[in-house]
Tab-separated table of C-alpha atoms and ligand atoms in Angstrom:
chain	number	residue	atom	x	y	z
B	4	MET	CA	146.354	57.135	64.941
B	5	ASP	CA	148.622	54.806	66.878
B	6	PHE	CA	150.598	53.391	63.957
B	7	ALA	CA	152.572	51.050	66.219
B	8	HIS	CA	149.462	48.998	66.928
B	9	ILE	CA	147.733	49.000	63.577
B	10	VAL	CA	148.231	46.143	61.165
B	11	PRO	CA	147.453	47.252	57.614
B	12	SER	CA	144.735	45.448	55.736
B	13	SER	CA	147.142	43.953	53.210
B	14	ASN	CA	150.767	42.897	52.781
B	15	ALA	CA	150.896	44.920	49.574
B	16	PRO	CA	151.205	48.723	49.475
B	17	SER	CA	147.863	50.334	50.295
B	18	ALA	CA	146.462	53.784	51.036
B	19	TRP	CA	145.259	54.752	54.512
B	20	LEU	CA	142.754	57.238	55.835
B	21	ASP	CA	142.859	58.100	59.529
B	22	MET	CA	139.198	58.830	60.298
B	23	GLU	CA	139.906	60.552	63.608
B	24	ALA	CA	142.331	62.951	61.907
B	25	LEU	CA	139.878	63.480	59.045
B	26	ASP	CA	137.087	64.342	61.510
B	27	HIS	CA	139.444	66.729	63.316
B	28	ASN	CA	140.265	68.458	60.014
B	29	ILE	CA	136.609	68.652	58.954
B	30	ASN	CA	135.713	70.337	62.272
B	31	LEU	CA	138.602	72.768	61.978
B	32	VAL	CA	137.646	73.744	58.418
B	33	ASN	CA	134.042	74.246	59.579
B	34	GLN	CA	135.196	76.498	62.430
B	35	LYS	CA	137.524	78.575	60.291
B	36	THR	CA	135.155	79.062	57.370
B	37	GLN	CA	131.851	79.532	59.164
B	38	ALA	CA	131.405	83.076	57.848
B	39	VAL	CA	131.078	81.870	54.245
B	40	ASN	CA	129.796	78.927	52.196
B	41	LEU	CA	132.102	75.971	51.667
B	42	ARG	CA	132.991	74.419	48.307
B	43	LEU	CA	135.110	71.253	48.217
B	44	ALA	CA	138.087	71.082	45.816
B	45	THR	CA	137.619	67.674	44.219
B	46	LYS	CA	141.139	67.558	42.781
B	47	SER	CA	142.458	67.388	46.341
B	48	ILE	CA	140.033	64.620	47.389
B	49	ARG	CA	139.412	62.399	44.315
B	50	SER	CA	136.957	60.018	45.931
B	51	ILE	CA	133.167	60.159	45.679
B	52	ASP	CA	132.898	58.408	49.072
B	53	VAL	CA	135.135	60.932	50.827
B	54	LEU	CA	133.357	63.868	49.154
B	55	HIS	CA	130.038	62.543	50.486
B	56	TYR	CA	131.523	62.015	53.927
B	57	ILE	CA	132.858	65.592	54.155
B	58	LYS	CA	129.647	67.036	52.700
B	59	ASP	CA	127.523	65.162	55.266
B	60	ASN	CA	129.622	66.635	58.090
B	61	SER	CA	129.919	70.245	56.885
B	62	PRO	CA	126.937	72.519	57.664
B	63	ASN	CA	128.075	75.276	55.269
B	64	TYR	CA	128.712	72.952	52.350
B	65	VAL	CA	127.339	74.467	49.155
B	66	GLY	CA	128.928	72.468	46.331
B	67	LEU	CA	132.040	71.151	44.593
B	68	MET	CA	134.868	72.734	42.650
B	69	SER	CA	135.725	70.279	39.867
B	70	TYR	CA	138.841	70.293	37.707
B	71	ALA	CA	137.654	68.906	34.375
B	72	ALA	CA	134.493	68.783	32.284
B	73	ASP	CA	134.302	64.960	32.097
B	74	GLU	CA	134.882	64.852	35.857
B	75	SER	CA	131.949	67.260	36.301
B	76	VAL	CA	129.706	64.803	34.422
B	77	PHE	CA	130.907	61.995	36.720
B	78	LEU	CA	130.101	64.116	39.796
B	79	LEU	CA	126.621	64.919	38.504
B	80	GLU	CA	126.056	61.207	37.803
B	81	ASN	CA	126.995	60.554	41.425
B	82	GLY	CA	124.382	62.849	42.889
B	83	PHE	CA	126.231	66.161	43.330
B	84	ASP	CA	124.189	69.060	42.032
B	85	ASN	CA	126.213	72.249	42.434
B	86	ILE	CA	129.519	72.304	40.576
B	87	LEU	CA	131.945	75.044	39.656
B	88	CYS	CA	134.459	73.739	37.111
B	89	ALA	CA	137.451	75.893	38.009
B	90	TYR	CA	139.636	75.487	34.942
B	91	PRO	CA	138.520	76.473	31.413
B	92	THR	CA	137.518	73.568	29.165
B	93	LEU	CA	137.536	72.918	25.436
B	94	ASP	CA	135.771	69.569	25.904
B	95	LYS	CA	132.446	70.328	24.194
B	96	ASP	CA	131.105	66.765	24.426
B	97	SER	CA	131.387	66.682	28.203
B	98	VAL	CA	129.875	70.154	28.555
B	99	ALA	CA	126.915	68.942	26.479
B	100	GLN	CA	126.527	65.886	28.716
B	101	THR	CA	125.919	68.112	31.740
B	102	PHE	CA	122.769	69.611	30.162
B	103	SER	CA	120.514	66.705	31.075
B	104	TYR	CA	121.360	67.475	34.734
B	105	THR	CA	121.097	71.278	34.515
B	106	ASP	CA	117.720	70.825	32.765
B	107	LYS	CA	116.559	69.103	35.954
B	108	GLY	CA	117.843	71.895	38.200
B	109	ALA	CA	121.514	71.114	38.881
B	110	LYS	CA	123.853	74.097	38.955
B	111	MET	CA	126.891	73.898	36.675
B	112	VAL	CA	129.200	76.885	36.235
B	113	TRP	CA	132.131	77.062	33.782
B	114	MET	CA	135.310	79.109	34.187
B	115	VAL	CA	136.386	81.644	31.565
B	116	ASP	CA	139.120	84.218	31.189
B	117	ARG	CA	139.564	84.417	27.391
B	118	PRO	CA	137.199	84.990	24.432
B	119	GLU	CA	137.909	81.434	23.183
B	120	HIS	CA	136.473	79.937	26.403
B	121	VAL	CA	133.295	82.008	26.130
B	122	GLU	CA	132.802	81.350	22.424
B	123	ILE	CA	133.114	77.573	22.777
B	124	LEU	CA	130.584	77.475	25.612
B	125	ASN	CA	128.253	79.752	23.677
B	126	GLN	CA	128.433	77.431	20.650
B	127	VAL	CA	127.692	74.221	22.620
B	128	ALA	CA	124.857	75.953	24.419
B	129	LYS	CA	123.427	77.217	21.109
B	130	ASP	CA	123.657	73.731	19.559
B	131	HIS	CA	121.533	72.411	22.431
B	132	ALA	CA	119.302	75.465	22.876
B	133	VAL	CA	120.296	76.045	26.495
B	134	ILE	CA	121.963	78.804	28.546
B	135	VAL	CA	125.231	78.024	30.359
B	136	GLU	CA	126.468	79.829	33.458
B	137	ILE	CA	129.984	81.237	33.441
B	138	CYS	CA	132.422	82.481	36.081
B	139	LEU	CA	135.208	85.030	35.546
B	140	ASP	CA	138.584	83.885	36.850
B	141	ILE	CA	140.316	87.002	38.172
B	142	ASN	CA	144.082	86.615	38.397
B	143	MET	CA	145.079	87.412	41.998
B	144	SER	CA	148.857	87.265	41.426
B	145	MET	CA	151.268	90.041	42.352
B	146	PRO	CA	153.718	90.668	39.489
B	147	LEU	CA	156.880	92.402	40.682
B	148	PRO	CA	159.794	93.663	38.547
B	149	LYS	CA	161.840	90.461	38.820
B	150	LEU	CA	159.384	88.068	40.406
B	151	TYR	CA	155.893	86.883	39.573
B	152	PHE	CA	154.339	86.164	42.973
B	153	GLY	CA	151.382	84.017	42.049
B	154	SER	CA	150.280	81.572	39.374
B	155	LYS	CA	150.095	82.153	35.619
B	156	ARG	CA	146.612	81.039	34.693
B	157	SER	CA	144.067	83.729	34.035
B	158	ALA	CA	144.450	86.583	31.548
B	159	LEU	CA	142.125	88.793	33.628
B	160	MET	CA	143.993	90.916	36.135
B	161	SER	CA	142.506	94.397	35.866
B	162	LYS	CA	139.119	96.004	35.385
B	163	LYS	CA	140.276	96.856	31.871
B	164	ASP	CA	140.832	93.140	31.109
B	165	VAL	CA	137.385	92.328	32.507
B	166	LYS	CA	135.724	95.075	30.464
B	167	ALA	CA	137.285	93.728	27.260
B	168	LEU	CA	135.998	90.207	27.958
B	169	LEU	CA	132.550	91.509	28.867
B	170	LYS	CA	132.279	92.940	25.349
B	171	ILE	CA	132.642	89.383	23.993
B	172	ILE	CA	130.295	87.952	26.628
B	173	LYS	CA	127.597	90.454	25.625
B	174	LYS	CA	127.785	89.137	22.063
B	175	CYS	CA	127.197	85.566	23.262
B	176	PRO	CA	123.509	85.215	24.140
B	177	GLN	CA	123.759	81.585	25.278
B	178	VAL	CA	126.089	82.327	28.205
B	179	LYS	CA	125.157	84.047	31.459
B	180	LEU	CA	127.719	85.590	33.779
B	181	THR	CA	126.716	84.596	37.310
B	182	SER	CA	129.978	84.169	39.196
B	183	VAL	CA	133.450	85.457	39.934
B	184	MET	CA	136.444	83.554	41.264
B	185	GLY	CA	139.626	85.138	42.603
B	186	TYR	CA	141.956	82.413	43.858
B	187	GLU	CA	144.912	83.795	45.818
B	188	ALA	CA	147.222	80.817	45.093
B	189	GLN	CA	150.336	82.536	46.450
B	190	ILE	CA	148.679	82.880	49.875
B	191	ALA	CA	146.589	79.692	49.976
B	192	GLY	CA	149.019	77.229	48.418
B	193	LEU	CA	152.565	78.415	49.038
B	194	ALA	CA	154.547	77.133	52.027
B	195	GLU	CA	156.890	79.369	54.017
B	196	HIS	CA	159.209	76.607	55.227
B	197	VAL	CA	160.167	74.462	52.239
B	198	PRO	CA	162.986	71.981	53.040
B	199	GLY	CA	166.333	73.289	51.812
B	200	LYS	CA	164.893	76.762	51.140
B	201	THR	CA	164.493	78.133	54.643
B	202	LEU	CA	166.423	81.297	53.762
B	203	LEU	CA	163.378	82.302	51.715
B	204	THR	CA	161.014	82.189	54.709
B	205	PRO	CA	161.149	85.918	55.663
B	206	ALA	CA	160.756	86.992	52.028
B	207	ILE	CA	157.739	84.699	51.510
B	208	ARG	CA	156.110	85.999	54.690
B	209	LEU	CA	156.611	89.588	53.580
B	210	LEU	CA	155.332	88.937	50.069
B	211	LYS	CA	152.247	87.129	51.409
B	212	HIS	CA	151.515	90.081	53.661
B	213	ARG	CA	151.802	92.593	50.810
B	214	SER	CA	149.874	90.372	48.461
B	215	LYS	CA	146.901	90.073	50.833
B	216	LYS	CA	146.338	93.829	50.620
B	217	GLN	CA	146.400	93.709	46.849
B	218	VAL	CA	144.079	90.681	46.693
B	219	SER	CA	141.504	92.386	48.949
B	220	GLN	CA	141.581	95.535	46.907
B	221	ARG	CA	141.482	93.896	43.444
B	222	ARG	CA	138.819	91.253	44.119
B	223	ASN	CA	136.617	93.659	46.045
B	224	SER	CA	136.759	96.474	43.511
B	225	ILE	CA	136.112	94.214	40.493
B	226	VAL	CA	133.147	92.559	42.238
B	227	ALA	CA	131.733	95.973	43.274
B	228	TRP	CA	132.141	97.305	39.746
B	229	LEU	CA	130.392	94.253	38.195
B	230	LYS	CA	127.488	94.649	40.599
B	231	LYS	CA	127.248	98.308	39.584
B	232	GLN	CA	126.973	97.165	35.967
B	233	ASP	CA	123.913	95.140	37.054
B	234	TYR	CA	125.503	91.710	37.022
B	235	ALA	CA	123.632	89.803	39.732
B	236	LEU	CA	126.527	87.686	40.983
B	237	GLU	CA	125.345	84.492	42.642
B	238	LEU	CA	128.739	83.537	43.983
B	239	VAL	CA	132.147	85.056	44.580
B	240	ASN	CA	134.661	82.289	45.214
B	241	GLY	CA	138.116	82.618	46.723
B	242	GLY	CA	140.745	80.895	48.719
B	243	GLY	CA	142.083	77.507	49.450
B	244	SER	CA	143.332	75.450	52.378
B	245	GLY	CA	146.188	77.764	53.311
B	246	SER	CA	144.100	80.965	53.367
B	247	MET	CA	140.988	79.990	55.327
B	248	ASP	CA	141.201	82.760	57.943
B	249	PHE	CA	142.074	85.443	55.409
B	250	THR	CA	139.593	84.534	52.654
B	251	SER	CA	136.657	83.932	54.999
B	252	SER	CA	137.085	87.441	56.398
B	253	GLN	CA	136.828	89.187	53.025
B	254	ALA	CA	133.579	91.118	52.550
B	255	GLU	CA	133.149	90.402	48.832
B	256	VAL	CA	133.657	86.616	49.173
B	257	THR	CA	130.514	84.466	49.427
B	258	GLU	CA	132.278	81.089	49.437
B	259	ILE	CA	135.683	79.520	49.984
B	260	THR	CA	137.127	76.422	48.325
B	261	VAL	CA	138.918	73.893	50.528
B	262	GLY	CA	140.425	70.531	49.581
B	263	SER	CA	143.925	69.710	50.772
B	264	ALA	CA	143.219	70.575	54.412
B	265	TYR	CA	141.179	67.379	54.813
B	266	TYR	CA	144.019	64.921	54.086
B	267	LYS	CA	146.730	67.419	55.109
B	268	PRO	CA	149.478	66.063	52.858
B	269	ALA	CA	153.181	66.609	53.593
B	270	TYR	CA	153.610	69.878	51.630
B	271	PHE	CA	151.150	71.534	54.006
B	272	ASP	CA	153.419	70.662	56.967
B	273	TYR	CA	155.639	73.462	55.692
B	274	MET	CA	152.835	76.066	55.745
B	275	GLU	CA	152.337	78.299	58.781
B	276	THR	CA	148.534	78.433	58.620
B	277	MET	CA	148.191	74.632	58.540
B	278	GLN	CA	149.835	73.676	61.815
B	279	GLU	CA	146.615	72.772	63.661
B	280	PHE	CA	145.617	70.247	60.976
B	281	LYS	CA	146.448	66.553	61.344
B	282	PRO	CA	147.890	64.213	58.707
B	283	ALA	CA	144.890	62.105	57.676
B	284	ALA	CA	145.932	60.149	54.584
B	285	GLY	CA	148.922	58.406	53.123
B	286	PHE	CA	150.242	55.055	51.978
B	287	VAL	CA	151.776	52.131	53.818
B	288	LEU	CA	154.570	49.990	52.406
B	289	PRO	CA	155.594	46.483	53.474
B	290	VAL	CA	159.263	45.911	54.276
B	291	THR	CA	160.246	43.106	51.892
B	292	ARG	CA	164.076	43.145	51.855
B	293	HIS	CA	167.060	43.678	54.115
B	294	PRO	CA	170.029	44.277	51.795
B	295	GLU	CA	172.560	45.136	54.517
B	296	LYS	CA	172.838	46.139	58.151
B	297	GLY	CA	171.111	49.469	58.740
B	298	VAL	CA	169.091	49.373	55.508
B	299	ILE	CA	165.636	47.985	54.756
B	300	THR	CA	163.843	48.002	51.426
B	301	CYS	CA	160.093	48.507	51.063
B	302	HIS	CA	157.918	47.433	48.190
B	303	GLY	CA	156.516	50.408	46.197
B	304	GLY	CA	156.708	54.067	47.138
B	305	GLY	CA	157.501	56.144	44.046
B	306	PHE	CA	154.599	58.554	44.328
B	307	ILE	CA	156.146	61.922	43.546
B	308	ALA	CA	154.007	65.069	43.487
B	309	SER	CA	153.506	67.448	40.555
B	310	GLY	CA	154.860	71.006	40.456
B	311	ALA	CA	158.360	72.475	40.296
B	312	VAL	CA	160.826	69.653	41.019
B	313	GLY	CA	162.168	69.765	44.563
B	314	ALA	CA	162.533	68.105	47.954
B	315	ASP	CA	159.060	69.286	48.902
B	316	LYS	CA	157.514	67.053	46.203
B	317	ILE	CA	158.684	63.701	47.559
B	318	PRO	CA	156.707	61.701	50.128
B	319	VAL	CA	157.722	61.704	53.788
B	320	VAL	CA	158.092	58.737	56.124
B	321	HIS	CA	155.485	59.185	58.849
B	322	TYR	CA	156.030	56.119	61.039
B	323	PRO	CA	158.299	54.641	62.391
B	324	LYS	CA	160.673	57.450	63.274
B	325	TYR	CA	164.350	57.632	62.319
B	326	LEU	CA	164.127	56.216	58.809
B	327	SER	CA	165.642	58.175	55.955
B	328	ILE	CA	165.486	57.882	52.191
B	329	LEU	CA	168.734	57.217	50.318
B	330	ALA	CA	169.670	60.272	48.237
B	331	ASP	CA	170.848	58.114	45.315
B	332	GLU	CA	167.607	56.160	45.030
B	333	GLY	CA	164.767	58.228	46.508
B	334	PHE	CA	161.254	56.774	46.545
B	335	GLY	CA	161.639	54.146	43.801
B	336	GLU	CA	159.330	52.973	41.062
B	337	VAL	CA	158.625	49.640	42.793
B	338	GLN	CA	161.113	49.553	45.664
B	339	THR	CA	162.270	52.096	48.234
B	340	PRO	CA	165.363	51.471	50.338
B	341	MET	CA	165.596	53.330	53.650
B	342	ALA	CA	168.467	53.826	56.078
B	343	ILE	CA	167.694	53.022	59.719
B	344	ASP	CA	169.165	55.378	62.282
B	345	LYS	CA	170.571	53.840	65.494
B	346	ARG	CA	167.700	55.442	67.474
B	347	ALA	CA	165.049	53.476	65.513
B	348	THR	CA	163.369	50.405	66.953
B	349	ALA	CA	164.181	47.134	65.170
B	350	ILE	CA	162.508	46.806	61.772
B	351	ASN	CA	162.177	43.422	60.080
B	352	ILE	CA	160.899	41.924	56.873
B	353	GLY	CA	157.098	41.842	57.181
B	354	ASP	CA	156.922	45.116	59.127
B	355	PHE	CA	155.366	48.242	57.638
B	356	VAL	CA	156.435	51.818	56.940
B	357	TRP	CA	153.691	54.462	56.923
B	358	CYS	CA	154.287	57.371	54.529
B	359	ARG	CA	152.511	60.495	53.306
B	360	HIS	CA	152.272	61.936	49.815
B	361	ALA	CA	153.376	65.554	49.325
B	362	LYS	CA	150.035	66.511	47.753
B	363	ALA	CA	146.468	65.605	48.547
B	364	GLY	CA	144.482	64.157	45.640
B	365	GLU	CA	147.406	62.713	43.711
B	366	LEU	CA	147.762	59.959	46.320
B	367	ASN	CA	144.467	58.538	45.076
B	368	GLU	CA	145.723	58.177	41.514
B	369	HIS	CA	147.879	55.282	42.771
B	370	PHE	CA	145.309	53.297	44.761
B	371	ASN	CA	141.819	51.917	44.139
B	372	GLU	CA	140.665	52.535	47.692
B	373	LEU	CA	141.526	54.262	50.936
B	374	VAL	CA	141.437	51.870	53.879
B	375	CYS	CA	139.729	53.623	56.806
B	376	TYR	CA	141.130	53.234	60.318
B	377	ARG	CA	139.502	54.474	63.493
B	378	GLN	CA	140.887	53.632	66.887
B	379	SER	CA	137.885	54.332	69.074
B	380	GLY	CA	134.454	53.103	68.085
B	381	SER	CA	133.186	51.893	64.784
B	382	ILE	CA	133.165	53.927	61.639
B	383	THR	CA	129.853	55.171	60.349
B	384	ILE	CA	130.369	55.947	56.729
B	385	ALA	CA	127.237	55.971	54.644
B	386	HIS	CA	129.080	55.325	51.427
B	387	ALA	CA	131.938	53.036	52.430
B	388	SER	CA	132.517	49.445	51.307
B	389	LYS	CA	134.414	46.699	53.143
B	390	ASP	CA	137.650	44.969	52.191
B	391	LYS	CA	138.501	41.263	52.609
B	392	LYS	CA	139.399	41.773	56.262
B	393	GLY	CA	136.184	43.646	57.007
B	394	LEU	CA	137.848	47.047	57.204
B	395	LYS	CA	135.865	49.926	55.782
B	396	THR	CA	137.196	51.357	52.533
B	397	MET	CA	136.393	54.426	50.497
B	398	MET	CA	136.784	54.074	46.752
B	399	THR	CA	139.030	56.490	44.885
B	400	TYR	CA	138.349	57.864	41.383
B	401	ARG	CA	140.874	55.296	40.168
B	402	GLY	CA	139.005	52.495	41.939
B	403	ALA	CA	135.852	53.650	40.172
B	404	GLY	CA	137.739	53.224	36.882
B	405	GLN	CA	137.983	56.981	36.357
B	406	CYS	CA	140.942	59.072	35.295
B	407	PHE	CA	140.522	62.804	34.760
B	408	HIS	CA	143.080	65.444	33.812
T	643	PLP	C1	141.036	77.490	41.683
T	643	PLP	C2	141.454	76.851	42.962
T	643	PLP	N1	140.766	77.122	44.084
T	643	PLP	C3	141.109	76.566	45.261
T	643	PLP	C4	142.182	75.709	45.366
T	643	PLP	C5	142.520	75.200	46.730
T	643	PLP	O1	142.684	73.855	46.851
T	643	PLP	P1	143.337	73.232	48.170
T	643	PLP	O2	142.457	73.590	49.289
T	643	PLP	O3	143.365	71.794	47.870
T	643	PLP	O4	144.701	73.821	48.298
T	643	PLP	C6	142.936	75.417	44.225
T	643	PLP	C7	144.104	74.540	44.310
T	643	PLP	O5	144.996	74.511	43.507
T	643	PLP	C8	142.567	75.997	42.989
T	643	PLP	O6	143.245	75.755	41.852
């Protein structure tokens, strides 16, 4: 997108979606994942309109990976009919609300890794005289003597752990084991080139390499063993944006989950496998103040990403070039001062600074809509609305009055 020639739809901060970059990213995901089915990670998209848009343009689309039970209900209400809720839930009411959709044929699968998860699902299902589908979350981390390379989520790492949980599952007649997920977070979601931590790059590369071997072995052998025990697995899910080539090539995997690759937020700039993807979403701030020579101040900006605190969690200035954030103030709650380097073109009150969030879906928690820009041709978006200036917009979860955790 040629930011120099685009005037944002509003003089207030707003969120942007570059449709040409989004199309580029959709095509690239489709190319890289063609060997398997594609599931969209809703937490990294957080817009029903965008989910529909990606779905309509992805031949191998099979369904969504949701992040909460009440969100799953919202997705079913909005016409999606194949959902894997990837994080265990204790929200019985929302689980129960999905039954009117599964009764009519929608597929809804719940994640488990502990007896408590299974027992709760079994109880809700019993109360409503239905069967619920469950998925085992296999922990794909690589624990080393002084370093845990991976994410601490699931309690299931070995066949022994799985066997112990299966004993509980067998005692719960209202649940049916149909799926397995093995998400290799340390390969798919960890960047090699984090600002200020470049000394770690060779170690991260080496650990990723070693970890891939372990992931292949563990996921494959657990899936093979379950099949031998006569579990007819309908799906084996793996991967994420940063591991598309690796995960799609794994024999046991039937589907890959992808989310962040579509918006390509700033954190993914630091990841080696993501270099062909284009930044497709962000926010634009109006310059409202000029406190001194060489400094401008924008309205808004304080959209910091979740995760371990660090330089990789703050937004980045995307356009114009040669602006830098003041270390003492950072991206502020309602105002963000920026230093202008001598190489920058003149910036005045009323101009705009285009920025990108460090993570994908979190951007949408701050805006009601994404304003869609396309430089060549009109935008055909089945589900888009229009703003006051006639620009197409896609509503975010927040714009739909929804807030899920
Ligand atoms: C279970 C699971 N699968 C897949 C992903 C990949 O998502 P993304 O493509 O947005 O990195 C994530 C992200 O955290 C996840 O938690």
